[in-house]
Each structure stands twice: as structure tokens, then as C-alpha cells.
PDB file of C-alpha atoms in Angstrom:
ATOM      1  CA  UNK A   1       6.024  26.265  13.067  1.00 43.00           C
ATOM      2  CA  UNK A   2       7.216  22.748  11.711  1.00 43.00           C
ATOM      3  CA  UNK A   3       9.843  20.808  13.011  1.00 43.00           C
ATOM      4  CA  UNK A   4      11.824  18.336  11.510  1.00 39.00           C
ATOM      5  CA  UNK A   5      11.283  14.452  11.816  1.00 38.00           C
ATOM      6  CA  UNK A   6      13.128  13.001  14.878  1.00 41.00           C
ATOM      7  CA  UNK A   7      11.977   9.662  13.651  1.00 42.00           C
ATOM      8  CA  UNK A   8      13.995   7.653  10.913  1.00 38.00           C
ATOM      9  CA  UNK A   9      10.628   6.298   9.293  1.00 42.00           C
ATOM     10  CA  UNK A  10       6.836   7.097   8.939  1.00 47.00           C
ATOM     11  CA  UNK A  11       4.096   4.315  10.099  1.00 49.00           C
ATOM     12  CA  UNK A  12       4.443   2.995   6.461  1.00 49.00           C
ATOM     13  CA  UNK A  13       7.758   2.435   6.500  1.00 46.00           C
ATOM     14  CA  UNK A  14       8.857   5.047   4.266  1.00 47.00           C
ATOM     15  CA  UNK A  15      11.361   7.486   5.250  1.00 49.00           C
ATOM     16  CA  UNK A  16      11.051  11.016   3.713  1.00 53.00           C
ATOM     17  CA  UNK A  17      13.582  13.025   5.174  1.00 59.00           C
ATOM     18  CA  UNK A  18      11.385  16.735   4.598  1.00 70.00           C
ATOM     19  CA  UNK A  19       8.113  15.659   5.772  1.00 83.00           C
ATOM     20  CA  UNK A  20       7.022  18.678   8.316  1.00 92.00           C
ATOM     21  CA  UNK A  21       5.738  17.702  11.346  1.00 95.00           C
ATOM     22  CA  UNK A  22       4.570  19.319  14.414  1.00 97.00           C
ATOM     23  CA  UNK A  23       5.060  19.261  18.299  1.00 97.00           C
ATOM     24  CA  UNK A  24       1.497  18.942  20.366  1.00 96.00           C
ATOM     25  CA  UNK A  25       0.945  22.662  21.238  1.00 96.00           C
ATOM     26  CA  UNK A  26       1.144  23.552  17.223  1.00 97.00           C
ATOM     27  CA  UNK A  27      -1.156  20.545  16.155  1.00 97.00           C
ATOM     28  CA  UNK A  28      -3.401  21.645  18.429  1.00 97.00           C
ATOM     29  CA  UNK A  29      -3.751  25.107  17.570  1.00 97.00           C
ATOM     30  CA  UNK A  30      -4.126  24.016  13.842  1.00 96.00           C
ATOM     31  CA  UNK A  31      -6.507  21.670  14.881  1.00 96.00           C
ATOM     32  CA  UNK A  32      -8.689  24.172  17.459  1.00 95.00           C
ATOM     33  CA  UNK A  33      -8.414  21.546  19.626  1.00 96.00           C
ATOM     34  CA  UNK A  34      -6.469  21.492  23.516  1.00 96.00           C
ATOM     35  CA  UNK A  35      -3.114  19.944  23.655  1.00 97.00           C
ATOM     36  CA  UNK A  36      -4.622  17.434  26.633  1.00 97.00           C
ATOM     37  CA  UNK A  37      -7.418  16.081  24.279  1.00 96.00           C
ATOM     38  CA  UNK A  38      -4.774  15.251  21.185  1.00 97.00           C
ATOM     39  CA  UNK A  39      -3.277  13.496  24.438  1.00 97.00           C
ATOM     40  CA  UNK A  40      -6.218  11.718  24.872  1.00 96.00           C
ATOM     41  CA  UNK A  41      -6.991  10.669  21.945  1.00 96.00           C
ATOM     42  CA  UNK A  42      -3.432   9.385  21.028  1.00 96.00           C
ATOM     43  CA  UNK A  43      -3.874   6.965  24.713  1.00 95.00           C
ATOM     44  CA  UNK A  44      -7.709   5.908  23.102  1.00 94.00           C
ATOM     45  CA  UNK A  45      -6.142   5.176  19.802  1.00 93.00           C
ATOM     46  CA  UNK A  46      -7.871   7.504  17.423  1.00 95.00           C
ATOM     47  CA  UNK A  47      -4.826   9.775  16.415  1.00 96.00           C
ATOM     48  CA  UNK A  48      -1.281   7.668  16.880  1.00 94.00           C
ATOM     49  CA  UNK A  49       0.899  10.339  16.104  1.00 96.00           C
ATOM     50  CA  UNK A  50       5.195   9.541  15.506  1.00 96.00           C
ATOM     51  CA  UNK A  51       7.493   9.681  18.166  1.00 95.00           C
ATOM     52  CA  UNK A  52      10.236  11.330  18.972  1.00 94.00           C
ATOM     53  CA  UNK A  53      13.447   9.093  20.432  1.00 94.00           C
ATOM     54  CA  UNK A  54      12.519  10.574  23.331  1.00 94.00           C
ATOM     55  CA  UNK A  55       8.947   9.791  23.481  1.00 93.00           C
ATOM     56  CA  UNK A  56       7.655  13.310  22.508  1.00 94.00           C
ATOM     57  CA  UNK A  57       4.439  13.160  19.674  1.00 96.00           C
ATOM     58  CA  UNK A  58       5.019  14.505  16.262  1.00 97.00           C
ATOM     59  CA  UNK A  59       1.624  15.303  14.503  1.00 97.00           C
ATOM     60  CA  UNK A  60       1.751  15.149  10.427  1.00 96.00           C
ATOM     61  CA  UNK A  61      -0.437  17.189   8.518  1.00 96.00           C
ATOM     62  CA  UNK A  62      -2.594  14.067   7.975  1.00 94.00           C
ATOM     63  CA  UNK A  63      -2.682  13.776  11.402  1.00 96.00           C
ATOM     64  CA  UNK A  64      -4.026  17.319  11.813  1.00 97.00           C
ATOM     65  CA  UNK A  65      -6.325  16.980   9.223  1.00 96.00           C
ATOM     66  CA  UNK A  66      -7.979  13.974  11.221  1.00 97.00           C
ATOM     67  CA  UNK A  67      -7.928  15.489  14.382  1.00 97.00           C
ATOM     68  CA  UNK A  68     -10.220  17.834  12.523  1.00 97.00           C
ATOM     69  CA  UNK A  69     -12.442  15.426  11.066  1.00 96.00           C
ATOM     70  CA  UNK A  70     -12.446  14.056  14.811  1.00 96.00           C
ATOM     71  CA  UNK A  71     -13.961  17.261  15.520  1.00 95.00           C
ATOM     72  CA  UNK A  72     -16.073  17.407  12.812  1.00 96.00           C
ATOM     73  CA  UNK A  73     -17.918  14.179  13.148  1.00 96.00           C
ATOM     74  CA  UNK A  74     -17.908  14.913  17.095  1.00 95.00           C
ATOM     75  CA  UNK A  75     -19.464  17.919  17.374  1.00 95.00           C
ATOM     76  CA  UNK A  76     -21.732  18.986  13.951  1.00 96.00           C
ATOM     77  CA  UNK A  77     -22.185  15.118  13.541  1.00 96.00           C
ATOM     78  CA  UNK A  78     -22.645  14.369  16.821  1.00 96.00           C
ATOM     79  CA  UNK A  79     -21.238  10.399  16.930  1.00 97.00           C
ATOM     80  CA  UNK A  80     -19.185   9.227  20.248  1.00 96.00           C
ATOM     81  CA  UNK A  81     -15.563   8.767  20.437  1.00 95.00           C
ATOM     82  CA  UNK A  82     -16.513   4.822  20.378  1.00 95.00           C
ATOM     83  CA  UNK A  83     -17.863   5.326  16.766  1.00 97.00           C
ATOM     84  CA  UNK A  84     -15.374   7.919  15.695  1.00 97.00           C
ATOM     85  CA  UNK A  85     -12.664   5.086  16.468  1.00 96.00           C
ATOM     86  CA  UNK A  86     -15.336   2.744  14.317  1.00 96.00           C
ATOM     87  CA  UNK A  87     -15.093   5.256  11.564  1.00 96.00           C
ATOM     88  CA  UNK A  88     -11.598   5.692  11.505  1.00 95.00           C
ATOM     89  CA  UNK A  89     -10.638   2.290  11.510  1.00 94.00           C
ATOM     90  CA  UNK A  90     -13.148   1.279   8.834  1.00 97.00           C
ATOM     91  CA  UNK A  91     -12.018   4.475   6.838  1.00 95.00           C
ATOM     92  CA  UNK A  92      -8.403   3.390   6.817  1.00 94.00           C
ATOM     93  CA  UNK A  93      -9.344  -0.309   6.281  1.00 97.00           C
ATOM     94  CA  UNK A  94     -11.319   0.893   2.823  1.00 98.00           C
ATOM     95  CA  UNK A  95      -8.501   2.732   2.117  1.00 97.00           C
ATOM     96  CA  UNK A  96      -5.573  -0.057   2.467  1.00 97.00           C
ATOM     97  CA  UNK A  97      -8.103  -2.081   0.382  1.00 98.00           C
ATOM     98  CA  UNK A  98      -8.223   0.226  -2.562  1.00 98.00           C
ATOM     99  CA  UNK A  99      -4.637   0.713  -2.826  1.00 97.00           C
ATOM    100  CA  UNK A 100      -4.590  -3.155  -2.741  1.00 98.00           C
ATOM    101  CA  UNK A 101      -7.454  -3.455  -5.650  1.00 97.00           C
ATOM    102  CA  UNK A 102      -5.175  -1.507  -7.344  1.00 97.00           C
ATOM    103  CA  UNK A 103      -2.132  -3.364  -6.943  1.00 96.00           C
ATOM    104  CA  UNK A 104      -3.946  -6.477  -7.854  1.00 97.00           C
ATOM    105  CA  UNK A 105      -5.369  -4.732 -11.115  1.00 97.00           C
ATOM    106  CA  UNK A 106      -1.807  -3.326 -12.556  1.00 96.00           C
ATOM    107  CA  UNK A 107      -0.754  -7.302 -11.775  1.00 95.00           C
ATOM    108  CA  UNK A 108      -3.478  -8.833 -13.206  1.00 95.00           C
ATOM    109  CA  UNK A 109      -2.928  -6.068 -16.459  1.00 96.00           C
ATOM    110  CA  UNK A 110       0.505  -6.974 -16.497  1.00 95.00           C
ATOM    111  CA  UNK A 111       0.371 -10.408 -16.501  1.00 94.00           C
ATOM    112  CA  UNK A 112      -2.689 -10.543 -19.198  1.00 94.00           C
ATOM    113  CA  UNK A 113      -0.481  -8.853 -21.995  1.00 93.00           C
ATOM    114  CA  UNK A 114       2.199 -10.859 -20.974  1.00 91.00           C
ATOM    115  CA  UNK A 115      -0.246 -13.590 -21.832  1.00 91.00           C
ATOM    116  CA  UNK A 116      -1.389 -12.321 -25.146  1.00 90.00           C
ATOM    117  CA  UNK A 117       2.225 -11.883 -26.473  1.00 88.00           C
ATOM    118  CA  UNK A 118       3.140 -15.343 -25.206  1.00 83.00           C
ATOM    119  CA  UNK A 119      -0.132 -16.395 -27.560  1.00 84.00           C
ATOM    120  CA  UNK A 120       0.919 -13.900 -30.240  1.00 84.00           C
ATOM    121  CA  UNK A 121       3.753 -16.009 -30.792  1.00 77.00           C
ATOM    122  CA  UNK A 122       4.318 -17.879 -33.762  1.00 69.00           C
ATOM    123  CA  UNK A 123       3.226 -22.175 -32.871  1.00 63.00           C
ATOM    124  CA  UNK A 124       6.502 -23.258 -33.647  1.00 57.00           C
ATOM    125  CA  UNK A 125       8.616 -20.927 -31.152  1.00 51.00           C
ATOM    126  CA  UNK A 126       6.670 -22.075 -28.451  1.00 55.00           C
ATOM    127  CA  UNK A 127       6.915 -25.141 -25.856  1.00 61.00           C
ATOM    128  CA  UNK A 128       3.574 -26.737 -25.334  1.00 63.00           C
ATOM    129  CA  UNK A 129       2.641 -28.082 -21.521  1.00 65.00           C
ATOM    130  CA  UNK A 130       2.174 -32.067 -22.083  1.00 59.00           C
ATOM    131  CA  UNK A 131       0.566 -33.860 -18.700  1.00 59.00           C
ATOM    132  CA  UNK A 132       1.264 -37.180 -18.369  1.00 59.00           C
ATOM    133  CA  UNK A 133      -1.273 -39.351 -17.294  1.00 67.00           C
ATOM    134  CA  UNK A 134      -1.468 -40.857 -14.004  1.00 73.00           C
ATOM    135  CA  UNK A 135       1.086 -38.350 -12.577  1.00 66.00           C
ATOM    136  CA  UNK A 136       1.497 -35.071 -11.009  1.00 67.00           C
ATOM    137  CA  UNK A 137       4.337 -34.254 -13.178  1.00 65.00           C
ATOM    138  CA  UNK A 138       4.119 -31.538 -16.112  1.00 66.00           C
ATOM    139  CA  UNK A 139       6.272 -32.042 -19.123  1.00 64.00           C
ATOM    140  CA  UNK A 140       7.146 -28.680 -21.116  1.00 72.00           C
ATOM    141  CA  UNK A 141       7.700 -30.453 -24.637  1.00 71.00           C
ATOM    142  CA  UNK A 142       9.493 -28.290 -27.425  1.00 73.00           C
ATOM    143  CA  UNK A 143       9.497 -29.658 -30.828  1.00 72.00           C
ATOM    144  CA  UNK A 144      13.198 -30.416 -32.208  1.00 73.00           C
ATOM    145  CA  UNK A 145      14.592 -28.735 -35.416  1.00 71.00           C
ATOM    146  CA  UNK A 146      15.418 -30.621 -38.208  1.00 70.00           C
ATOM    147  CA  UNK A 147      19.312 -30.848 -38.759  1.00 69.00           C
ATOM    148  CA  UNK A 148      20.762 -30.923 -41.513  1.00 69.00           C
ATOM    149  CA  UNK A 149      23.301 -33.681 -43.035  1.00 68.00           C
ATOM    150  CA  UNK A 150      26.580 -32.531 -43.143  1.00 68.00           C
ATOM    151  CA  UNK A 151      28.115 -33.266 -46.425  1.00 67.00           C
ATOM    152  CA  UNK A 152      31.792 -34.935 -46.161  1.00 59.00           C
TER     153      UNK A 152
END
């Protein structure tokens, strides 16, 4: 039984306007779990779900799904809530820094064939950087064309 956001925008910012979400007793029943122990876990940190304007918890299917892996690592793996929290944080850590290794890759790609069409170019259509001794100043030196004489 979703319900619709009461929230104008996720915890990333975003703001899909369709994104089903769920009121405590239904994430609980997806989850298996009680409706007191998502409440517990949202006051120890592990699961922060949205909020509603009036302070009622919206659970996202992500947040179901780690609710489950909660469960998972709780009671077949058999780690405390302390190290769950460790997990999770670490987990979502990684995460932000492969999204960010990617960001920096398409950049760095991006700016290395913007590089090799800037050398591409022919010598002459090209400004050449020129330091000038003894100073902090760069000159960016482009060669002048010839003009020609007008005839009169």
C-alpha cells in the first residue's frame, strides 16, 4: 500500500514527484520487522527514513531493503547494532566514493580529449604560454599575420 511523498525532496536533494513510499506499519510488514524497532532504529541512526510535514516517517523501498539487510546481518550474521551502524556508514561512504571516482574519471576523460584536439591543432592557430622571467605573470603570445600593402 504506497503512499505518496509528503516531502518536496529526497535526502539527495532530488525531487521525484512518483517515488512510492510507505507509512511505518507497511515498511514493517515488508520488512518482517515490528513497527517499534524501525522506531528504534530511525532514533539510533541506522534507518533515517523522510518525513512527513507533520513529523510522520516515510520508508522508501531502499529503506526497506536495508531494514532487511539490518536483519540479515543481525540475526544469520550475528554482528551488534554498534557494527551494523559501522557497516552502514562505511557501506554508504564506499558508495558516495564510487559515484565520485566516477565523476572525476568522465572529467578527467573530458578534459584529456579536449587536450588532444587543442594539440591536434595546426602550430600556427595556436597561442603559445610565454613566462616571463622573474615574475608570476603568464603571457599568452599569438603570432601576428602578415598584412598586406594596400595598393593606392
Amino acid at each position: 500500500m504506497p503512499h505518496s511523498r509528503q516531502r518536496a525532496h529526497s535526502r539527495d536533494g532530488t525531487s521525484p514527484e512518483h517515488e512510492e513510499v510507505f507509512v511505518i506499519s507497511v515498511a514493517a510488514e515488508l520488512a518482517g520487522m515490528h513497527a517499534q524497532t524501525l522506531r528504534t532504529y530511525d532514533r539510533m541512526g541506522l534507518v533515517t527514513p523522510m518525513r512527513t510535514s507533520g513529523g510522520g516517517r516515510r520508508y522508501s523501498r531502499s529503506d526497506v531493503a536495508l531494514l532487511r539487510e539490518i536483519q540479515r546481518l543481525s540475526q544469520q550474521e550475528g554482528v551488534n547494532l554498534a557494527g551494523i551502524k559501522a557497516i552502514i556508514g562505511l557501506t554508504q561512504s564506499n558508495e558516495r566514493l564510487r559515484r565520485e571516482v566516477e565523476a572525476l574519471r568522465s572529467d578527467n576523460q573530458r578534459l584529456s580529449d579536449a587536450l588532444e584536439r587543442e594539440r591536434s591543432m595546426p602550430r600556427r592557430s595556436r597561442g603559445e604560454l610565454v613566462e616571463v622571467p622573474e615574475s608570476t605573470a603568464v603571457v599568452i603570445w599569438e603570432p601576428r599575420r602578415k598584412r598586406r600593402k594596400r595598393h593606392s
